[in-house]
């Protein structure tokens, strides 16, 4: 949620939004419009939440009790997301919103670099001053921006590689042609997100994110097709 950083207390705002989502989900559960299940994945999320809270308490010597509620609210994001996961339409909407925000961040980051506003305080100027600085738009920290882009770039690559509609044996009718056209537009938009996100990630000068980019592209190509193995030899280059 990069644009929440424009507010004074982004974590508190996010926690409040999640609280509203949780209460709406609870209302639908009571009215019978939602089903409450508990599986292995839910157990793993619950354990992650416990570890998340416990690590905060240990790291602050037990003085972080006031932060437990926001922490649990952040982990509770799984509840409404789990409810949305059963709808293919909402999956597309969530991914689309995430990719759109990633595209805006990447474009702003590239603009920050080209306009000479990239920050030098994150660099050893004596050794890397000629790089022009590291971009950190909307996050205040180039590593955090790189992590956000690293989460979204693989999704863009997956959408870009997704196959479009197929023509029938006797030729394409209007519906199939329209589906192929919309599929082409979606892949073009996903390609734009992938390219701008990758370029902006380079400009963050976060070497860990660069390695993560290589691994994520490697995995996404394998998920797409075993034939993609031939392309993997280009990744080291």
PDB file of C-alpha atoms in Angstrom:
ATOM      1  CA  UNK A   1       0.000   0.000   0.000  1.00  0.00           C
ATOM      2  CA  UNK A   2       2.530   2.610  -1.096  1.00  0.00           C
ATOM      3  CA  UNK A   3       0.157   5.560  -1.169  1.00  0.00           C
ATOM      4  CA  UNK A   4      -0.754   5.169   2.502  1.00  0.00           C
ATOM      5  CA  UNK A   5       2.727   6.524   3.229  1.00  0.00           C
ATOM      6  CA  UNK A   6       1.426   9.950   2.236  1.00  0.00           C
ATOM      7  CA  UNK A   7      -0.503   9.975   5.536  1.00  0.00           C
ATOM      8  CA  UNK A   8       1.036  10.731   8.923  1.00  0.00           C
ATOM      9  CA  UNK A   9       0.346   7.282  10.400  1.00  0.00           C
ATOM     10  CA  UNK A  10       0.095   4.770   7.530  1.00  0.00           C
ATOM     11  CA  UNK A  11       0.192   1.644   9.727  1.00  0.00           C
ATOM     12  CA  UNK A  12      -2.662   2.931  11.881  1.00  0.00           C
ATOM     13  CA  UNK A  13      -4.685   3.805   8.769  1.00  0.00           C
ATOM     14  CA  UNK A  14      -4.097   0.352   7.298  1.00  0.00           C
ATOM     15  CA  UNK A  15      -5.052  -1.299  10.587  1.00  0.00           C
ATOM     16  CA  UNK A  16      -8.280   0.730  10.662  1.00  0.00           C
ATOM     17  CA  UNK A  17      -9.161  -0.285   7.114  1.00  0.00           C
ATOM     18  CA  UNK A  18      -8.535  -3.937   7.983  1.00  0.00           C
ATOM     19  CA  UNK A  19     -10.710  -3.616  11.085  1.00  0.00           C
ATOM     20  CA  UNK A  20     -13.575  -2.364   8.907  1.00  0.00           C
ATOM     21  CA  UNK A  21     -13.047  -5.288   6.490  1.00  0.00           C
ATOM     22  CA  UNK A  22     -13.002  -7.773   9.382  1.00  0.00           C
ATOM     23  CA  UNK A  23     -16.232  -6.361  10.840  1.00  0.00           C
ATOM     24  CA  UNK A  24     -17.946  -6.497   7.440  1.00  0.00           C
ATOM     25  CA  UNK A  25     -16.807 -10.107   7.026  1.00  0.00           C
ATOM     26  CA  UNK A  26     -18.125 -10.944  10.506  1.00  0.00           C
ATOM     27  CA  UNK A  27     -21.492  -9.385   9.628  1.00  0.00           C
ATOM     28  CA  UNK A  28     -21.756 -11.488   6.486  1.00  0.00           C
ATOM     29  CA  UNK A  29     -20.711 -14.580   8.451  1.00  0.00           C
ATOM     30  CA  UNK A  30     -23.525 -13.982  10.959  1.00  0.00           C
ATOM     31  CA  UNK A  31     -26.047 -13.443   8.163  1.00  0.00           C
ATOM     32  CA  UNK A  32     -24.963 -16.694   6.473  1.00  0.00           C
ATOM     33  CA  UNK A  33     -23.372 -15.090   3.409  1.00  0.00           C
ATOM     34  CA  UNK A  34     -19.921 -16.381   4.326  1.00  0.00           C
ATOM     35  CA  UNK A  35     -18.673 -19.788   5.396  1.00  0.00           C
ATOM     36  CA  UNK A  36     -16.104 -20.097   8.170  1.00  0.00           C
ATOM     37  CA  UNK A  37     -13.603 -22.848   7.439  1.00  0.00           C
ATOM     38  CA  UNK A  38     -10.261 -23.734   8.936  1.00  0.00           C
ATOM     39  CA  UNK A  39      -7.688 -25.640   6.951  1.00  0.00           C
ATOM     40  CA  UNK A  40      -3.956 -26.223   6.876  1.00  0.00           C
ATOM     41  CA  UNK A  41      -3.269 -22.859   5.232  1.00  0.00           C
ATOM     42  CA  UNK A  42      -5.333 -21.077   7.890  1.00  0.00           C
ATOM     43  CA  UNK A  43      -3.310 -22.843  10.576  1.00  0.00           C
ATOM     44  CA  UNK A  44      -0.057 -21.679   8.984  1.00  0.00           C
ATOM     45  CA  UNK A  45      -1.338 -18.100   8.846  1.00  0.00           C
ATOM     46  CA  UNK A  46      -2.361 -18.304  12.512  1.00  0.00           C
ATOM     47  CA  UNK A  47       1.078 -19.617  13.485  1.00  0.00           C
ATOM     48  CA  UNK A  48       2.699 -16.830  11.468  1.00  0.00           C
ATOM     49  CA  UNK A  49       0.597 -14.289  13.349  1.00  0.00           C
ATOM     50  CA  UNK A  50       1.670 -15.729  16.704  1.00  0.00           C
ATOM     51  CA  UNK A  51       5.348 -15.695  15.677  1.00  0.00           C
ATOM     52  CA  UNK A  52       4.961 -12.177  14.303  1.00  0.00           C
ATOM     53  CA  UNK A  53       3.589 -10.905  17.604  1.00  0.00           C
ATOM     54  CA  UNK A  54       6.034 -12.901  19.743  1.00  0.00           C
ATOM     55  CA  UNK A  55       9.059 -11.655  17.809  1.00  0.00           C
ATOM     56  CA  UNK A  56       7.900  -8.081  18.362  1.00  0.00           C
ATOM     57  CA  UNK A  57       7.579  -8.629  22.102  1.00  0.00           C
ATOM     58  CA  UNK A  58      10.968 -10.314  22.406  1.00  0.00           C
ATOM     59  CA  UNK A  59      12.693  -7.733  20.232  1.00  0.00           C
ATOM     60  CA  UNK A  60      11.391  -4.878  22.387  1.00  0.00           C
ATOM     61  CA  UNK A  61      11.918  -6.641  25.739  1.00  0.00           C
ATOM     62  CA  UNK A  62       8.174  -6.953  26.296  1.00  0.00           C
ATOM     63  CA  UNK A  63       7.405  -3.243  25.928  1.00  0.00           C
ATOM     64  CA  UNK A  64       5.442  -3.555  22.684  1.00  0.00           C
ATOM     65  CA  UNK A  65       2.080  -4.559  24.170  1.00  0.00           C
ATOM     66  CA  UNK A  66       0.453  -1.466  22.677  1.00  0.00           C
ATOM     67  CA  UNK A  67       1.530  -2.623  19.233  1.00  0.00           C
ATOM     68  CA  UNK A  68      -0.086  -6.057  19.493  1.00  0.00           C
ATOM     69  CA  UNK A  69      -3.503  -4.940  18.272  1.00  0.00           C
ATOM     70  CA  UNK A  70      -2.200  -3.346  15.041  1.00  0.00           C
ATOM     71  CA  UNK A  71      -0.002  -6.407  14.517  1.00  0.00           C
ATOM     72  CA  UNK A  72      -2.937  -8.815  14.802  1.00  0.00           C
ATOM     73  CA  UNK A  73      -5.035  -6.559  12.580  1.00  0.00           C
ATOM     74  CA  UNK A  74      -2.348  -6.668   9.895  1.00  0.00           C
ATOM     75  CA  UNK A  75      -2.269 -10.463  10.043  1.00  0.00           C
ATOM     76  CA  UNK A  76      -6.091 -10.518   9.986  1.00  0.00           C
ATOM     77  CA  UNK A  77      -5.897  -9.325   6.369  1.00  0.00           C
ATOM     78  CA  UNK A  78      -5.964 -13.034   5.601  1.00  0.00           C
ATOM     79  CA  UNK A  79      -9.641 -13.241   6.627  1.00  0.00           C
ATOM     80  CA  UNK A  80     -11.153 -10.955   3.938  1.00  0.00           C
ATOM     81  CA  UNK A  81      -8.556 -12.080   1.379  1.00  0.00           C
ATOM     82  CA  UNK A  82      -9.544 -15.700   2.009  1.00  0.00           C
ATOM     83  CA  UNK A  83     -13.173 -14.769   1.414  1.00  0.00           C
ATOM     84  CA  UNK A  84     -12.259 -13.086  -1.887  1.00  0.00           C
ATOM     85  CA  UNK A  85     -10.138 -16.006  -3.051  1.00  0.00           C
ATOM     86  CA  UNK A  86     -13.212 -17.969  -4.077  1.00  0.00           C
ATOM     87  CA  UNK A  87     -14.139 -15.392  -6.736  1.00  0.00           C
ATOM     88  CA  UNK A  88     -12.165 -15.287  -9.976  1.00  0.00           C
ATOM     89  CA  UNK A  89     -13.476 -11.771 -10.652  1.00  0.00           C
ATOM     90  CA  UNK A  90     -12.215 -10.423  -7.324  1.00  0.00           C
ATOM     91  CA  UNK A  91      -8.885 -12.157  -7.822  1.00  0.00           C
ATOM     92  CA  UNK A  92      -8.458 -10.235 -11.072  1.00  0.00           C
ATOM     93  CA  UNK A  93      -9.542  -6.988  -9.414  1.00  0.00           C
ATOM     94  CA  UNK A  94      -7.084  -7.378  -6.529  1.00  0.00           C
ATOM     95  CA  UNK A  95      -4.186  -8.273  -8.803  1.00  0.00           C
ATOM     96  CA  UNK A  96      -5.130  -5.458 -11.188  1.00  0.00           C
ATOM     97  CA  UNK A  97      -5.164  -2.896  -8.372  1.00  0.00           C
ATOM     98  CA  UNK A  98      -1.801  -4.132  -7.120  1.00  0.00           C
ATOM     99  CA  UNK A  99      -0.219  -3.980 -10.572  1.00  0.00           C
ATOM    100  CA  UNK A 100      -1.647  -0.519 -11.241  1.00  0.00           C
ATOM    101  CA  UNK A 101      -0.184   0.839  -8.009  1.00  0.00           C
ATOM    102  CA  UNK A 102       3.130  -0.830  -8.862  1.00  0.00           C
ATOM    103  CA  UNK A 103       3.131   0.836 -12.275  1.00  0.00           C
ATOM    104  CA  UNK A 104       2.504   4.264 -10.751  1.00  0.00           C
ATOM    105  CA  UNK A 105       5.298   3.739  -8.199  1.00  0.00           C
ATOM    106  CA  UNK A 106       7.714   2.619 -10.904  1.00  0.00           C
ATOM    107  CA  UNK A 107       6.910   5.571 -13.169  1.00  0.00           C
ATOM    108  CA  UNK A 108       7.333   8.003 -10.258  1.00  0.00           C
ATOM    109  CA  UNK A 109      10.587   6.300  -9.301  1.00  0.00           C
ATOM    110  CA  UNK A 110      11.971   6.595 -12.832  1.00  0.00           C
ATOM    111  CA  UNK A 111      10.894  10.252 -12.881  1.00  0.00           C
ATOM    112  CA  UNK A 112      12.656  10.793  -9.543  1.00  0.00           C
ATOM    113  CA  UNK A 113      15.886   9.455 -11.029  1.00  0.00           C
ATOM    114  CA  UNK A 114      15.682  11.289 -14.362  1.00  0.00           C
ATOM    115  CA  UNK A 115      14.843  14.577 -12.642  1.00  0.00           C
ATOM    116  CA  UNK A 116      17.925  14.318 -10.432  1.00  0.00           C
ATOM    117  CA  UNK A 117      15.918  13.920  -7.224  1.00  0.00           C
ATOM    118  CA  UNK A 118      17.277  10.464  -6.325  1.00  0.00           C
ATOM    119  CA  UNK A 119      18.719  10.456  -2.823  1.00  0.00           C
ATOM    120  CA  UNK A 120      22.460  10.196  -2.195  1.00  0.00           C
ATOM    121  CA  UNK A 121      22.161   9.619   1.558  1.00  0.00           C
ATOM    122  CA  UNK A 122      21.711   5.897   0.986  1.00  0.00           C
ATOM    123  CA  UNK A 123      25.031   5.653  -0.871  1.00  0.00           C
ATOM    124  CA  UNK A 124      28.705   5.701  -0.071  1.00  0.00           C
ATOM    125  CA  UNK A 125      29.212   8.826  -2.159  1.00  0.00           C
ATOM    126  CA  UNK A 126      32.979   8.362  -2.297  1.00  0.00           C
ATOM    127  CA  UNK A 127      32.538   5.050  -4.106  1.00  0.00           C
ATOM    128  CA  UNK A 128      29.137   5.211  -5.791  1.00  0.00           C
ATOM    129  CA  UNK A 129      28.431   8.918  -6.169  1.00  0.00           C
ATOM    130  CA  UNK A 130      28.374   8.616  -9.957  1.00  0.00           C
ATOM    131  CA  UNK A 131      25.257   6.422  -9.877  1.00  0.00           C
ATOM    132  CA  UNK A 132      23.035   9.469  -9.434  1.00  0.00           C
ATOM    133  CA  UNK A 133      21.465   8.273  -6.187  1.00  0.00           C
ATOM    134  CA  UNK A 134      18.889   5.647  -5.208  1.00  0.00           C
ATOM    135  CA  UNK A 135      15.172   6.098  -5.838  1.00  0.00           C
ATOM    136  CA  UNK A 136      12.821   5.700  -2.879  1.00  0.00           C
ATOM    137  CA  UNK A 137       9.610   7.342  -4.091  1.00  0.00           C
ATOM    138  CA  UNK A 138       6.602   7.000  -1.729  1.00  0.00           C
ATOM    139  CA  UNK A 139       8.535   4.734   0.637  1.00  0.00           C
ATOM    140  CA  UNK A 140      11.370   6.902   1.951  1.00  0.00           C
ATOM    141  CA  UNK A 141      13.700   3.909   1.738  1.00  0.00           C
ATOM    142  CA  UNK A 142      14.986   2.392  -1.532  1.00  0.00           C
ATOM    143  CA  UNK A 143      15.087  -1.111  -0.066  1.00  0.00           C
ATOM    144  CA  UNK A 144      11.398  -0.960   0.872  1.00  0.00           C
ATOM    145  CA  UNK A 145      10.511   0.263  -2.608  1.00  0.00           C
ATOM    146  CA  UNK A 146      12.551  -2.589  -4.082  1.00  0.00           C
ATOM    147  CA  UNK A 147      10.716  -5.131  -1.915  1.00  0.00           C
ATOM    148  CA  UNK A 148       7.332  -3.791  -3.032  1.00  0.00           C
ATOM    149  CA  UNK A 149       8.348  -3.981  -6.702  1.00  0.00           C
ATOM    150  CA  UNK A 150       9.753  -7.458  -6.150  1.00  0.00           C
ATOM    151  CA  UNK A 151       6.336  -8.594  -4.905  1.00  0.00           C
ATOM    152  CA  UNK A 152       4.502  -7.225  -7.937  1.00  0.00           C
ATOM    153  CA  UNK A 153       6.874  -7.790 -10.869  1.00  0.00           C
ATOM    154  CA  UNK A 154       6.380 -11.612 -10.899  1.00  0.00           C
ATOM    155  CA  UNK A 155       2.605 -11.098 -11.023  1.00  0.00           C
ATOM    156  CA  UNK A 156       3.047  -8.804 -14.015  1.00  0.00           C
ATOM    157  CA  UNK A 157       5.248 -11.374 -15.722  1.00  0.00           C
ATOM    158  CA  UNK A 158       2.647 -14.081 -15.094  1.00  0.00           C
ATOM    159  CA  UNK A 159      -0.107 -11.904 -16.581  1.00  0.00           C
ATOM    160  CA  UNK A 160       2.109 -11.086 -19.545  1.00  0.00           C
ATOM    161  CA  UNK A 161       2.782 -14.765 -20.263  1.00  0.00           C
ATOM    162  CA  UNK A 162      -0.862 -15.795 -19.854  1.00  0.00           C
ATOM    163  CA  UNK A 163      -2.333 -17.254 -23.027  1.00  0.00           C
ATOM    164  CA  UNK A 164      -5.150 -15.439 -24.794  1.00  0.00           C
ATOM    165  CA  UNK A 165      -8.291 -16.746 -26.461  1.00  0.00           C
ATOM    166  CA  UNK A 166      -8.096 -19.260 -29.313  1.00  0.00           C
ATOM    167  CA  UNK A 167      -9.795 -19.098 -32.654  1.00  0.00           C
ATOM    168  CA  UNK A 168     -12.348 -21.689 -33.645  1.00  0.00           C
ATOM    169  CA  UNK A 169     -11.839 -24.083 -36.543  1.00  0.00           C
ATOM    170  CA  UNK A 170     -14.053 -22.093 -38.924  1.00  0.00           C
ATOM    171  CA  UNK A 171     -12.581 -18.727 -38.004  1.00  0.00           C
ATOM    172  CA  UNK A 172     -13.044 -16.244 -35.229  1.00  0.00           C
ATOM    173  CA  UNK A 173     -16.445 -14.850 -34.449  1.00  0.00           C
ATOM    174  CA  UNK A 174     -16.921 -11.453 -32.843  1.00  0.00           C
ATOM    175  CA  UNK A 175     -16.827 -12.753 -29.263  1.00  0.00           C
ATOM    176  CA  UNK A 176     -13.595 -14.693 -29.697  1.00  0.00           C
ATOM    177  CA  UNK A 177     -11.984 -11.785 -31.552  1.00  0.00           C
ATOM    178  CA  UNK A 178     -13.019  -9.431 -28.762  1.00  0.00           C
ATOM    179  CA  UNK A 179     -11.579 -11.819 -26.170  1.00  0.00           C
ATOM    180  CA  UNK A 180      -8.294 -12.038 -28.032  1.00  0.00           C
ATOM    181  CA  UNK A 181      -8.149  -8.257 -28.301  1.00  0.00           C
ATOM    182  CA  UNK A 182      -8.840  -7.731 -24.608  1.00  0.00           C
ATOM    183  CA  UNK A 183      -6.305 -10.436 -23.785  1.00  0.00           C
ATOM    184  CA  UNK A 184      -3.717  -8.642 -25.900  1.00  0.00           C
ATOM    185  CA  UNK A 185      -4.432  -5.363 -24.124  1.00  0.00           C
ATOM    186  CA  UNK A 186      -4.082  -7.039 -20.724  1.00  0.00           C
ATOM    187  CA  UNK A 187      -0.785  -8.621 -21.697  1.00  0.00           C
ATOM    188  CA  UNK A 188       0.495  -5.302 -23.052  1.00  0.00           C
ATOM    189  CA  UNK A 189      -0.428  -3.535 -19.806  1.00  0.00           C
ATOM    190  CA  UNK A 190       1.190  -6.321 -17.770  1.00  0.00           C
ATOM    191  CA  UNK A 191       4.291  -6.030 -19.931  1.00  0.00           C
ATOM    192  CA  UNK A 192       4.457  -2.299 -19.226  1.00  0.00           C
ATOM    193  CA  UNK A 193       4.225  -3.002 -15.479  1.00  0.00           C
ATOM    194  CA  UNK A 194       6.962  -5.624 -15.736  1.00  0.00           C
ATOM    195  CA  UNK A 195       9.366  -3.412 -17.706  1.00  0.00           C
ATOM    196  CA  UNK A 196       8.861  -0.240 -15.658  1.00  0.00           C
ATOM    197  CA  UNK A 197       8.971  -2.176 -12.385  1.00  0.00           C
ATOM    198  CA  UNK A 198      12.188  -3.942 -13.386  1.00  0.00           C
ATOM    199  CA  UNK A 199      13.818  -0.685 -14.474  1.00  0.00           C
ATOM    200  CA  UNK A 200      12.798   1.090 -11.282  1.00  0.00           C
ATOM    201  CA  UNK A 201      14.137  -1.859  -9.269  1.00  0.00           C
ATOM    202  CA  UNK A 202      17.506  -1.379 -10.957  1.00  0.00           C
ATOM    203  CA  UNK A 203      17.461   2.293  -9.971  1.00  0.00           C
ATOM    204  CA  UNK A 204      16.915   1.390  -6.315  1.00  0.00           C
ATOM    205  CA  UNK A 205      20.402  -0.172  -6.367  1.00  0.00           C
ATOM    206  CA  UNK A 206      19.160  -2.895  -4.040  1.00  0.00           C
ATOM    207  CA  UNK A 207      21.348  -5.880  -4.867  1.00  0.00           C
ATOM    208  CA  UNK A 208      19.204  -8.255  -2.841  1.00  0.00           C
ATOM    209  CA  UNK A 209      16.174  -7.246  -4.918  1.00  0.00           C
ATOM    210  CA  UNK A 210      18.157  -7.845  -8.109  1.00  0.00           C
ATOM    211  CA  UNK A 211      18.899 -11.406  -6.991  1.00  0.00           C
ATOM    212  CA  UNK A 212      15.233 -11.802  -6.020  1.00  0.00           C
ATOM    213  CA  UNK A 213      14.227 -10.632  -9.500  1.00  0.00           C
ATOM    214  CA  UNK A 214      16.361 -13.356 -11.086  1.00  0.00           C
ATOM    215  CA  UNK A 215      14.874 -16.047  -8.844  1.00  0.00           C
ATOM    216  CA  UNK A 216      11.283 -14.852  -9.339  1.00  0.00           C
ATOM    217  CA  UNK A 217      11.651 -14.701 -13.129  1.00  0.00           C
ATOM    218  CA  UNK A 218      13.215 -18.174 -13.049  1.00  0.00           C
ATOM    219  CA  UNK A 219      10.255 -19.592 -11.105  1.00  0.00           C
ATOM    220  CA  UNK A 220       7.591 -17.811 -13.163  1.00  0.00           C
ATOM    221  CA  UNK A 221       9.090 -19.091 -16.420  1.00  0.00           C
ATOM    222  CA  UNK A 222       9.112 -22.629 -15.024  1.00  0.00           C
ATOM    223  CA  UNK A 223       5.485 -22.270 -13.935  1.00  0.00           C
ATOM    224  CA  UNK A 224       4.593 -21.024 -17.399  1.00  0.00           C
ATOM    225  CA  UNK A 225       6.201 -23.767 -19.468  1.00  0.00           C
ATOM    226  CA  UNK A 226       9.004 -26.271 -19.286  1.00  0.00           C
ATOM    227  CA  UNK A 227      10.062 -24.961 -22.677  1.00  0.00           C
ATOM    228  CA  UNK A 228      11.035 -21.752 -20.911  1.00  0.00           C
ATOM    229  CA  UNK A 229      14.159 -23.504 -19.699  1.00  0.00           C
ATOM    230  CA  UNK A 230      15.902 -22.422 -22.896  1.00  0.00           C
ATOM    231  CA  UNK A 231      15.410 -18.770 -21.897  1.00  0.00           C
ATOM    232  CA  UNK A 232      16.887 -19.281 -18.445  1.00  0.00           C
ATOM    233  CA  UNK A 233      20.400 -19.349 -19.863  1.00  0.00           C
ATOM    234  CA  UNK A 234      19.996 -15.632 -20.574  1.00  0.00           C
ATOM    235  CA  UNK A 235      19.307 -14.735 -16.944  1.00  0.00           C
ATOM    236  CA  UNK A 236      22.961 -14.735 -15.809  1.00  0.00           C
ATOM    237  CA  UNK A 237      23.685 -12.259 -18.606  1.00  0.00           C
TER     238      UNK A 237
END
